[in-house]
CSV table of C-alpha atoms in Angstrom, one decimal:
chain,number,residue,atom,x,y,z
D,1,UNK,CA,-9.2,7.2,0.5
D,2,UNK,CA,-6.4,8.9,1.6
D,3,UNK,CA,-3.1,8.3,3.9
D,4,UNK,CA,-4.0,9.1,7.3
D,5,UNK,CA,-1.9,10.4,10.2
D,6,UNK,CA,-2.3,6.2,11.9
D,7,UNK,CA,-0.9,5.1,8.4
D,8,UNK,CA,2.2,6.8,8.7
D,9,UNK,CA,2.8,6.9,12.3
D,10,UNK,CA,1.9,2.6,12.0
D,11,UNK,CA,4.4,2.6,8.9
D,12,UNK,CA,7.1,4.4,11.0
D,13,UNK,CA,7.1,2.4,13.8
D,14,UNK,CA,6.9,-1.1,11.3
D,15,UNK,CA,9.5,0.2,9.7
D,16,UNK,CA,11.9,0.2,13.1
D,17,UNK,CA,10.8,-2.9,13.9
D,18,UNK,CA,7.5,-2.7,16.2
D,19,UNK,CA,5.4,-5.9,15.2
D,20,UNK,CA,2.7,-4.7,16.8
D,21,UNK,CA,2.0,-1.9,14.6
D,22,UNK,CA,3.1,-3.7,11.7
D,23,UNK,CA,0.1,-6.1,13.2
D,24,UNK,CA,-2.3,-3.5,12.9
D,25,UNK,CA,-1.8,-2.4,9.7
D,26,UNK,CA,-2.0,-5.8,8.4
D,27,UNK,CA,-5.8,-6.2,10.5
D,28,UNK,CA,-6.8,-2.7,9.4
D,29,UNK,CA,-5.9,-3.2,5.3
D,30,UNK,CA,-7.0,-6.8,5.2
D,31,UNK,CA,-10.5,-6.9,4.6
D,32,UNK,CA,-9.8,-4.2,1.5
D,33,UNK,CA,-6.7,-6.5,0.1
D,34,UNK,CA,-8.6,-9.6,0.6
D,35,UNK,CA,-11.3,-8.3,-1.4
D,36,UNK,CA,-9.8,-6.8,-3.9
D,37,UNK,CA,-7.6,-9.9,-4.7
D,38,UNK,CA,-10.8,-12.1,-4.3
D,39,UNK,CA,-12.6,-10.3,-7.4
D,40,UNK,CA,-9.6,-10.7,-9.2
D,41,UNK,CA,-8.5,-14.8,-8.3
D,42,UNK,CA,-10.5,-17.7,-8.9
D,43,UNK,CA,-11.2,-19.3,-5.6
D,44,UNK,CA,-11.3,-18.3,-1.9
D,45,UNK,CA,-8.6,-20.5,-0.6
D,46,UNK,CA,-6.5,-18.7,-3.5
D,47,UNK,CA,-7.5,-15.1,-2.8
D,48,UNK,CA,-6.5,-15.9,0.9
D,49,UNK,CA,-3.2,-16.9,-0.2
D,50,UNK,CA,-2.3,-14.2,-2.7
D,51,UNK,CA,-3.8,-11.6,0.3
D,52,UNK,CA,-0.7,-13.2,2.6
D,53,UNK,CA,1.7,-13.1,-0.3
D,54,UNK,CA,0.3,-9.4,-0.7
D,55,UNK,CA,1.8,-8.5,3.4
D,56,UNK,CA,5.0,-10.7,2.9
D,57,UNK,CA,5.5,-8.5,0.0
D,58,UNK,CA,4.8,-5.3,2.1
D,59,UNK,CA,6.8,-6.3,5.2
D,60,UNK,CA,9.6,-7.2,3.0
D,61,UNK,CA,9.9,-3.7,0.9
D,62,UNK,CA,8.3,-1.3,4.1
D,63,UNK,CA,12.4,0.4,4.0
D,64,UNK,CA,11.7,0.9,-0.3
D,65,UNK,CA,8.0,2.5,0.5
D,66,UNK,CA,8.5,6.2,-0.4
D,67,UNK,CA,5.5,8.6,1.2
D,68,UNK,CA,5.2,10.6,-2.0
D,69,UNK,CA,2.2,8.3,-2.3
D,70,UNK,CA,-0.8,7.5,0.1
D,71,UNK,CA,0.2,3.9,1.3
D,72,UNK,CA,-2.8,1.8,-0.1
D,73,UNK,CA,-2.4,3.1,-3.5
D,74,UNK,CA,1.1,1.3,-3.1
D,75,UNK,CA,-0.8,-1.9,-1.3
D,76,UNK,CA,-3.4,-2.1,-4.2
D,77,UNK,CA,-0.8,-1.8,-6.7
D,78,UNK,CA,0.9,-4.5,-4.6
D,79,UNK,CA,-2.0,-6.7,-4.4
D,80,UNK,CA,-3.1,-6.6,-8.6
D,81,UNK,CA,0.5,-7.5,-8.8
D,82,UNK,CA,0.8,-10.6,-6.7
D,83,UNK,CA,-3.0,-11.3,-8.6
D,84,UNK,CA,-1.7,-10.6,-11.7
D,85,UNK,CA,1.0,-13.0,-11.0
D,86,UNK,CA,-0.3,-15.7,-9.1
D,87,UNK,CA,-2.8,-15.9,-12.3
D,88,UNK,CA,0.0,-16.1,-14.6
D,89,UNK,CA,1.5,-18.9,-12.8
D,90,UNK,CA,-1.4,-20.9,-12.4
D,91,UNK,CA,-2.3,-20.8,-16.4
D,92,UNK,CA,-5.9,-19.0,-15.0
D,93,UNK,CA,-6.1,-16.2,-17.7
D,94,UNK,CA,-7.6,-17.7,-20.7
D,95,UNK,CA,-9.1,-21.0,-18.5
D,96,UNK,CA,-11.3,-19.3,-15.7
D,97,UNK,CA,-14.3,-20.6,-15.8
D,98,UNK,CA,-18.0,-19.0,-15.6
D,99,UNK,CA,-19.0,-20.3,-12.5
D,100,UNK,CA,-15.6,-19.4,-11.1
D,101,UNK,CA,-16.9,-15.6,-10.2
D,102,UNK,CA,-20.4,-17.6,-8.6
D,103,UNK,CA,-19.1,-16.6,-5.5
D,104,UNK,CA,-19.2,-12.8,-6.1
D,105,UNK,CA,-21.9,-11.7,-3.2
D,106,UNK,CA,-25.3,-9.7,-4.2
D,107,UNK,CA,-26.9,-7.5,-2.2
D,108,UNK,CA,-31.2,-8.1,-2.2
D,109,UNK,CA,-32.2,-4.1,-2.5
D,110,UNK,CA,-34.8,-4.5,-5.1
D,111,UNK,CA,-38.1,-3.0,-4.5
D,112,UNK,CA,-40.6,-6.4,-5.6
D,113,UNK,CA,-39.5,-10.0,-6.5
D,114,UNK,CA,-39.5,-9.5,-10.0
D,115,UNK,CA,-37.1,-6.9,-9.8
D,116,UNK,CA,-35.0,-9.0,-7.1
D,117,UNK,CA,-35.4,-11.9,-9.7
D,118,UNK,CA,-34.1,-9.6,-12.5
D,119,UNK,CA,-31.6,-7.6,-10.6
D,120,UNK,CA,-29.9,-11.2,-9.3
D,121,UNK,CA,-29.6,-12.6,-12.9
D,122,UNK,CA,-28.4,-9.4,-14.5
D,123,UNK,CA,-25.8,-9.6,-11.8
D,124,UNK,CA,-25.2,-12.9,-12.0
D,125,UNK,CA,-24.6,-12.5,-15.4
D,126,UNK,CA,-22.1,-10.0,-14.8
D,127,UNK,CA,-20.1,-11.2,-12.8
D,128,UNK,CA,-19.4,-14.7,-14.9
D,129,UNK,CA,-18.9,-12.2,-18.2
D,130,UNK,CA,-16.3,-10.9,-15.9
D,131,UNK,CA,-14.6,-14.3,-16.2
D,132,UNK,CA,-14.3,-14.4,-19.8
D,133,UNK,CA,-12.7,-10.5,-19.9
D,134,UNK,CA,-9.0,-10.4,-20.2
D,135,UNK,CA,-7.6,-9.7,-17.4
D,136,UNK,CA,-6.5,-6.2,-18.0
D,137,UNK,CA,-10.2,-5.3,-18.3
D,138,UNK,CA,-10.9,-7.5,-15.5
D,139,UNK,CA,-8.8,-5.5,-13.2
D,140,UNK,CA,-9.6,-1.6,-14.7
D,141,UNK,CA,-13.3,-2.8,-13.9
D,142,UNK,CA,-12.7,-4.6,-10.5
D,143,UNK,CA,-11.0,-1.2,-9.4
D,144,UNK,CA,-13.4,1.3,-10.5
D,145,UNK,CA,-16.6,-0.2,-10.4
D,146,UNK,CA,-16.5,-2.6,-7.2
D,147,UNK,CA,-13.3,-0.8,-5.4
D,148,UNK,CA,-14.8,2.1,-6.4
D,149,UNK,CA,-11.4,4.2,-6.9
D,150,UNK,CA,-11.5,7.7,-8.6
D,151,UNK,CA,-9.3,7.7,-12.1
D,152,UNK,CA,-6.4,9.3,-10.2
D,153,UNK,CA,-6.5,6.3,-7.8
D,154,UNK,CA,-6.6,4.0,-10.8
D,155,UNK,CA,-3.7,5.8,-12.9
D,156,UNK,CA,-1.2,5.7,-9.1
D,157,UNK,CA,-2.3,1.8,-8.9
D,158,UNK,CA,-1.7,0.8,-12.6
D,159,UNK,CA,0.7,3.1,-13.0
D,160,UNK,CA,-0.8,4.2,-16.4
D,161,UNK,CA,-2.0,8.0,-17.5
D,162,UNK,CA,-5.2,9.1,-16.6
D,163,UNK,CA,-5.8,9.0,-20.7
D,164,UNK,CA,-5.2,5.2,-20.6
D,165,UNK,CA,-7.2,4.7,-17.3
D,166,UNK,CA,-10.5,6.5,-19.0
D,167,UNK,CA,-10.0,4.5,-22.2
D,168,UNK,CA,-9.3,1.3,-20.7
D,169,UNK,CA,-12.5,1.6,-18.8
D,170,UNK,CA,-14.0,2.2,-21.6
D,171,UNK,CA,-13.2,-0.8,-23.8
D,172,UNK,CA,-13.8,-2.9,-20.9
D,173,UNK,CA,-16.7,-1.4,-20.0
D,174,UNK,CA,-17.8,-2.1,-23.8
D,175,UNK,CA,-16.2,-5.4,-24.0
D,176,UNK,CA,-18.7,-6.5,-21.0
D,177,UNK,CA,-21.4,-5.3,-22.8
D,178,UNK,CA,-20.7,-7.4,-25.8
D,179,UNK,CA,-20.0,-10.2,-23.3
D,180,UNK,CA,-23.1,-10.2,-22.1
D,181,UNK,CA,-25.1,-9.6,-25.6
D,182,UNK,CA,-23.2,-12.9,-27.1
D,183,UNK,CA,-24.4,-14.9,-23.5
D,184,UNK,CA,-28.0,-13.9,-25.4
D,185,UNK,CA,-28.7,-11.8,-22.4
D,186,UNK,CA,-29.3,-8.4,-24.2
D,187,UNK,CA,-28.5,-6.3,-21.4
I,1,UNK,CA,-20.7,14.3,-32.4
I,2,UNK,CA,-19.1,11.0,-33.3
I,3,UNK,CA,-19.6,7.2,-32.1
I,4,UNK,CA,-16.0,7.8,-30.3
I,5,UNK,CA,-17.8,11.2,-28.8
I,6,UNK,CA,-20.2,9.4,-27.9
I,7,UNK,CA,-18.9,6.3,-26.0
I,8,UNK,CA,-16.6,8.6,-24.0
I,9,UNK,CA,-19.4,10.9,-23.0
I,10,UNK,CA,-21.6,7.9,-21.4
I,11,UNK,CA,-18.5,6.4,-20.0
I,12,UNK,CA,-17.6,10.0,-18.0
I,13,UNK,CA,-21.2,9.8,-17.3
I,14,UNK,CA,-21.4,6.6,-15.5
I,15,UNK,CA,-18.4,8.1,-13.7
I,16,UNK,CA,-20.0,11.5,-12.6
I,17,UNK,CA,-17.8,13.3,-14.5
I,18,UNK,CA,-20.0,15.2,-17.3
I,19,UNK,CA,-20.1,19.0,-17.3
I,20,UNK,CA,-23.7,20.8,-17.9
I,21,UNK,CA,-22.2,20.9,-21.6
I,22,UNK,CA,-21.6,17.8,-22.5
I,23,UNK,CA,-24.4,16.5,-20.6
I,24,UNK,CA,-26.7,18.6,-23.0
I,25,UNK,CA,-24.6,17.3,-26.0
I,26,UNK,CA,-25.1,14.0,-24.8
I,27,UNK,CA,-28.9,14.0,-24.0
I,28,UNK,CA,-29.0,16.1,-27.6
I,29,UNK,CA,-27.2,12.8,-29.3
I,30,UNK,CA,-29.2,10.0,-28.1
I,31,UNK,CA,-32.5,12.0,-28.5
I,32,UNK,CA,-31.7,11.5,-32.1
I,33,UNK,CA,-30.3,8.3,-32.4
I,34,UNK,CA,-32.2,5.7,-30.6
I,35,UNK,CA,-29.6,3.2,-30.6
I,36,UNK,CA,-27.3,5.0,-29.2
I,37,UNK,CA,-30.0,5.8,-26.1
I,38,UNK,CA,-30.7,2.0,-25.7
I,39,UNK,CA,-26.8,1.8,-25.7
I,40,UNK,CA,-26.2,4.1,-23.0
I,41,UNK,CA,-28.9,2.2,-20.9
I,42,UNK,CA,-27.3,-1.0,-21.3
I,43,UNK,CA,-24.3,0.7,-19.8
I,44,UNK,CA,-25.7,2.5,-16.8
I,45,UNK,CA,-27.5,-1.1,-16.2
I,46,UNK,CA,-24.2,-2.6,-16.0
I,47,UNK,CA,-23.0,-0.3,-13.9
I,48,UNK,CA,-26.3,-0.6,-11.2
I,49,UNK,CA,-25.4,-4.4,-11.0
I,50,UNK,CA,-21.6,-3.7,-9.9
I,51,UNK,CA,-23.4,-1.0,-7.9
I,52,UNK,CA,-25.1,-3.6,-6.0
I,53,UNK,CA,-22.8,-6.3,-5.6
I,54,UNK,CA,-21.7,-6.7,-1.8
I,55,UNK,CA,-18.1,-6.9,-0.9
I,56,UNK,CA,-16.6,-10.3,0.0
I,57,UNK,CA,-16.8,-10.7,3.6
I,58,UNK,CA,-12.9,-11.1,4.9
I,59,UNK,CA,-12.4,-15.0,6.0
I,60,UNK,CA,-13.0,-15.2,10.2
I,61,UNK,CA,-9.3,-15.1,11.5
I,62,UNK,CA,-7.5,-14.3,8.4
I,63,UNK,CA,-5.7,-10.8,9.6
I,64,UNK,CA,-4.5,-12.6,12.7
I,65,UNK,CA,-3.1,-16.0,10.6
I,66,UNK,CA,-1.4,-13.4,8.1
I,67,UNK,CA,0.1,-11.3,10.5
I,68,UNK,CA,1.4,-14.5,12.7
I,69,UNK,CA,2.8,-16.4,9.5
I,70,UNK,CA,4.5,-12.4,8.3
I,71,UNK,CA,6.1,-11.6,11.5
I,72,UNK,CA,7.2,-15.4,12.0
I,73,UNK,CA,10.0,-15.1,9.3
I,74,UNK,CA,12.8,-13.2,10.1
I,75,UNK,CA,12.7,-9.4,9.8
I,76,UNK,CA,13.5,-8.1,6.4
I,77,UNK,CA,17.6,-7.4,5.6
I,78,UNK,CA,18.2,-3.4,6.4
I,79,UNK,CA,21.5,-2.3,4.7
I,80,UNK,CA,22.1,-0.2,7.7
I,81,UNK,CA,19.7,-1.6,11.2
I,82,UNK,CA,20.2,2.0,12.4
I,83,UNK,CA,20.0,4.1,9.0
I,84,UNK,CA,16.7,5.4,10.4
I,85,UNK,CA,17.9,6.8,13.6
I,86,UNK,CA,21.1,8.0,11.7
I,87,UNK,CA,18.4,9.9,9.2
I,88,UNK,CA,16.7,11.4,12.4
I,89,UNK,CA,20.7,12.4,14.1
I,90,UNK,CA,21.2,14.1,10.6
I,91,UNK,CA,17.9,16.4,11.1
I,92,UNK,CA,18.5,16.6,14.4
I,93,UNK,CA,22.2,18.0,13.4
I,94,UNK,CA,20.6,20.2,10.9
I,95,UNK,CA,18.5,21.9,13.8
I,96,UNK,CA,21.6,22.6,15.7
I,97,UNK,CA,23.9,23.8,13.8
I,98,UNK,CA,20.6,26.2,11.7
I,99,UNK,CA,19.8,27.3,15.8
I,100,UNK,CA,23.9,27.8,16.4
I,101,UNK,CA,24.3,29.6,13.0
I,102,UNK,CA,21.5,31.9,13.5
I,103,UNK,CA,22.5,32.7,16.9
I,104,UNK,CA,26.3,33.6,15.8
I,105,UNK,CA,25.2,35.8,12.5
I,106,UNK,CA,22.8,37.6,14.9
I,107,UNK,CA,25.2,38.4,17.4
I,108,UNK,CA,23.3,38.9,20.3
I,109,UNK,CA,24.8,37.2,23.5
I,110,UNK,CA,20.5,36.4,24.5
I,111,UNK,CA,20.0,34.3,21.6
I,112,UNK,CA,22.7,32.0,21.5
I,113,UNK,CA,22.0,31.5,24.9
I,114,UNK,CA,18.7,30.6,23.8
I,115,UNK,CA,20.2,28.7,20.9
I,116,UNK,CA,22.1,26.8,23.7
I,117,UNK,CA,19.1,26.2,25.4
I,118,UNK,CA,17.3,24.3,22.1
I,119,UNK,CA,20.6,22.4,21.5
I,120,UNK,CA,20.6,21.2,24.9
I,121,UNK,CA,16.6,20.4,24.9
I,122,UNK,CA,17.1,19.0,21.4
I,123,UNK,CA,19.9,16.6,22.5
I,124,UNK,CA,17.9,15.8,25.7
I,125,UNK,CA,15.3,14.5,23.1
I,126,UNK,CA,17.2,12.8,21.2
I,127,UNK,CA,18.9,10.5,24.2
I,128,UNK,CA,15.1,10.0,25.3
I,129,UNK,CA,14.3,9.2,22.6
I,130,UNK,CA,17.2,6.5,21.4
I,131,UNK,CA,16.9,5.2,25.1
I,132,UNK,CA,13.3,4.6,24.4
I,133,UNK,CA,13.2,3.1,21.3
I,134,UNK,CA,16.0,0.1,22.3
I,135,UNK,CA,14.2,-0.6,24.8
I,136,UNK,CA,11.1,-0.9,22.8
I,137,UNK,CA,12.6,-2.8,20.0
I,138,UNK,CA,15.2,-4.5,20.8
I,139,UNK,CA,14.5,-5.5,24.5
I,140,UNK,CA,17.5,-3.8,26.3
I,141,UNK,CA,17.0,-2.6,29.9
I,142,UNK,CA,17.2,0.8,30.6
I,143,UNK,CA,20.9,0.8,31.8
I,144,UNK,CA,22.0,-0.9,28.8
I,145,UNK,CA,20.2,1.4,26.3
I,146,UNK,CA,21.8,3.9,28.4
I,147,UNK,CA,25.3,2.4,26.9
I,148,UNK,CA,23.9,2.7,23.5
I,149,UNK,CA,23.6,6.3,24.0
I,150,UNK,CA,26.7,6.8,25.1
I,151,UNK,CA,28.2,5.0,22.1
I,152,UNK,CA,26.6,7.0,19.4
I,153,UNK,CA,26.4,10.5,21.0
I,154,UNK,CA,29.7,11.5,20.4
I,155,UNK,CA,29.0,10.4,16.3
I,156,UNK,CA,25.8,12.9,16.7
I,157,UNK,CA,27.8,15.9,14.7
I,158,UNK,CA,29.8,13.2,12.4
I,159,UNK,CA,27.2,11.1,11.2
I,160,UNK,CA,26.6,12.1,7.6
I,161,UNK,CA,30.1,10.6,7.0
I,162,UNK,CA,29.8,7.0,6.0
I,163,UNK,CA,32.7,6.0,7.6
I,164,UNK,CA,31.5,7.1,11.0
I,165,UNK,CA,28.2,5.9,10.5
I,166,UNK,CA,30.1,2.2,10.1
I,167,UNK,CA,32.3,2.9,12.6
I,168,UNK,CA,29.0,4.0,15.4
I,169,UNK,CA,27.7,0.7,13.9
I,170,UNK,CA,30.5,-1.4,14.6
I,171,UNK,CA,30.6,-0.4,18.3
I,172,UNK,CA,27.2,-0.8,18.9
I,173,UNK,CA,27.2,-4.0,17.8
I,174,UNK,CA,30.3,-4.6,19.9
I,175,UNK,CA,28.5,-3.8,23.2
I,176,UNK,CA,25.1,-5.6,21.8
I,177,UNK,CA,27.4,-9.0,21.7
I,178,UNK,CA,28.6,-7.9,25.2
I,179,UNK,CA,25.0,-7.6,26.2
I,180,UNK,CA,24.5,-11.3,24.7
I,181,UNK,CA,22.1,-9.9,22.6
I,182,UNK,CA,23.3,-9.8,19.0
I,183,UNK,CA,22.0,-12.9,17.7
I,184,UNK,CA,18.4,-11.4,18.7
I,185,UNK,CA,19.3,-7.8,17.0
I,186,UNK,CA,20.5,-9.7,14.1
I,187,UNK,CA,17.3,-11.5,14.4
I,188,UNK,CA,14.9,-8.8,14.5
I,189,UNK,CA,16.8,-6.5,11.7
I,190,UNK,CA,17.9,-9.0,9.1
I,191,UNK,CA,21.5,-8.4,9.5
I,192,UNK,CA,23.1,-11.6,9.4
I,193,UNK,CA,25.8,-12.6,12.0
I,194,UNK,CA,28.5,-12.8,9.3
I,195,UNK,CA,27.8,-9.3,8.3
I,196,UNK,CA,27.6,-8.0,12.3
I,197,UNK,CA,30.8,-10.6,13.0
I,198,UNK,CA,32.9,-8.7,10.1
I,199,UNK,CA,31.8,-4.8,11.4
I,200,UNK,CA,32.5,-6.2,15.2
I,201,UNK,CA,36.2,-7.2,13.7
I,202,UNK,CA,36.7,-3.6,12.5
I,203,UNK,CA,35.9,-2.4,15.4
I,204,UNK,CA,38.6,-4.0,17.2
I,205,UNK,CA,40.8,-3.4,14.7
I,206,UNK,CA,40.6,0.5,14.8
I,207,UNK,CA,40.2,0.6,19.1
């Protein structure tokens, strides 16, 4: 992803005040905030709240926005905040459940019905092991493998080196694995 | 190779990041260590399940409801409404006197003219500009933007001083009140009346 010409010319014209254009960034980056913030909340109702919180947030700071960076590295970093936050507040960390990732959608690309079968309750799987990650791991994961954002991306979001970014992924990716071995799964 | 090798390599493969080399080193590893290859299947399963997770479709209507309930509240405080526009006077300053410069140090009587000719075309920009842009924003007719431009042209070649940048403030906000306006400029740009009431007084204190 990168900061297109439409980003900055939209962010200009927020920025002196046009609504309209502050509008359109808000209908353009929704759909990636929303889902971002969705793999990282509990419930629908709540990712849709933390997604507005996520644009209050944005409208409020568009004078502090400096253009060193592409504009939704600074939204995404926005959006795990208000996430992070918002789980905080509401005690979620250690209490999420396992069938509170449930809704997490699957795609049906297997090639027979016994694959589909095993494909859906691998995935299934993963996503409630997902639950029980901290939520540092939860978030490293959520970026890279369902945002699918390179390590740069990752380090300019979490503002952490590119060293921590590969070894976070890492112990999360490892920490998912033992996950799903103790759910007897043996992935 | 070690287990710490080892778990970094499949990682960076998962990621598409391996070189031929430590691809080779890798494949060389689990070759030998069958544990370590059932391990690095496990992984790249893992990975094929996020791979094939769908993203969340976005709640019908959700955009339009955020963007209504964000631009319903009143438009975030800006130390200065017209800091922006001051920023692009500065550049626009900057271009002059680099064009006015250049044409002096070079001495010849054809380029300053032409010099003259980018101030003038810059300027003419500029006014075009400002005139556009409060009609756009702030709802001003024509005429009355017009007055706006006549307010803050002569502070064109003193506005890096942050007295005169007050001061240009301070009178526009004296003819937006005029206009009957001020409460909806106030509105728009998060000043608060108190703050526009106090630059207003100074104003007409220094007239």
């Amino acid at each position: 992803m990168a900061q297109t010409s439409t980003d900055r010319e939209l962010l200009r014209r927020s920025r002196d005040g046009d609504q309209d254009s502050f509008r359109q960034l808000v209908e353009m980056y929704t759909p990636r905030v929303y889902g971002l913030v969705r793999n990282l909340v509990r419930s629908q109702t709540e990712a849709e709240d933390v997604t507005q919180e996520v644009f209050f947030k944005v409208y409020r700071k568009l004078d502090t926005f400096r253009e060193d960076s592409a504009f939704y590295t600074w939204l995404y970093r926005v959006a795990v905040n208000a996430a992070t936050d918002w789980l905080k507040k509401r005690r979620q960390d250690r209490a999420l459940q396992v069938g509170d990732f449930g809704a997490l959608p699957l795609a049906d690309g297997a090639d027979s019905p016994d694959q589909g079968l095993h494909n859906k309750d691998l995935r299934a799987e993963v996503r409630m092991a997902m639950g029980h990650l901290p939520e540092k791991f939860r978030t490293i994961l959520v970026l890279r493998e369902l945002e699918g954002l390179q390590y740069e991306e990752i380090s300019a979001v979490l503002r952490i080196s590119k060293g921590t970014v590969e070894s976070r992924l890492f112990r999360a990716r490892a920490k998912l694995k033992i996950e799903l071995e103790r759910r007897h799964l043996g992935a | 190779m070690n287990r710490e090798d080892f778990e970094k390599l499949v990682n960076r493969e998962i990621d598409g990041l391996l070189t031929p080399e430590e691809e080779a080193s890798l494949n060389d590893y689990t070759s030998r260590d069958s544990a370590a290859a059932h391990e690095q299947r496990s992984l790249h399963k893992i990975h094929r399940a996020f791979q094939q997770m769908d993203r969340h479709e976005t709640p019908v209507g959700l955009a339009d409801r955020i963007a209504d309930h964000v631009l319903s509240e009143p438009a975030p405080m800006r130390r200065f409404s017209t800091l922006g526009m001051l920023n692009k006077v500065a550049a626009t300053i900057l271009v002059i006197t680099v064009i006015g410069f250049g044409g002096w140090w070079i001495g010849s009587a054809n380029q300053v003219a032409a010099g003259e000719q980018d101030e003038v075309r810059i300027l003419h920009q500029w006014q075009e500009n400002t005139l556009q842009l409060w009609q756009d924003s702030y709802g001003l007719t024509k005429s009355q933007a017009w007055q706006i431009v006549e307010i803050k042209r002569p502070f064109l070649f003193r506005a890096t001083d942050e007295a005169n940048k007050l001061e240009c403030e301070a009178r526009v906000l004296t003819k937006l009140e005029e206009f009957g306006l001020l409460e909806r400029y106030c509105k728009k740009t998060g000043t608060t009346l108190q703050e526009a009431g106090a630059l207003i007084e100074r104003a007409a204190k220094t007239k």
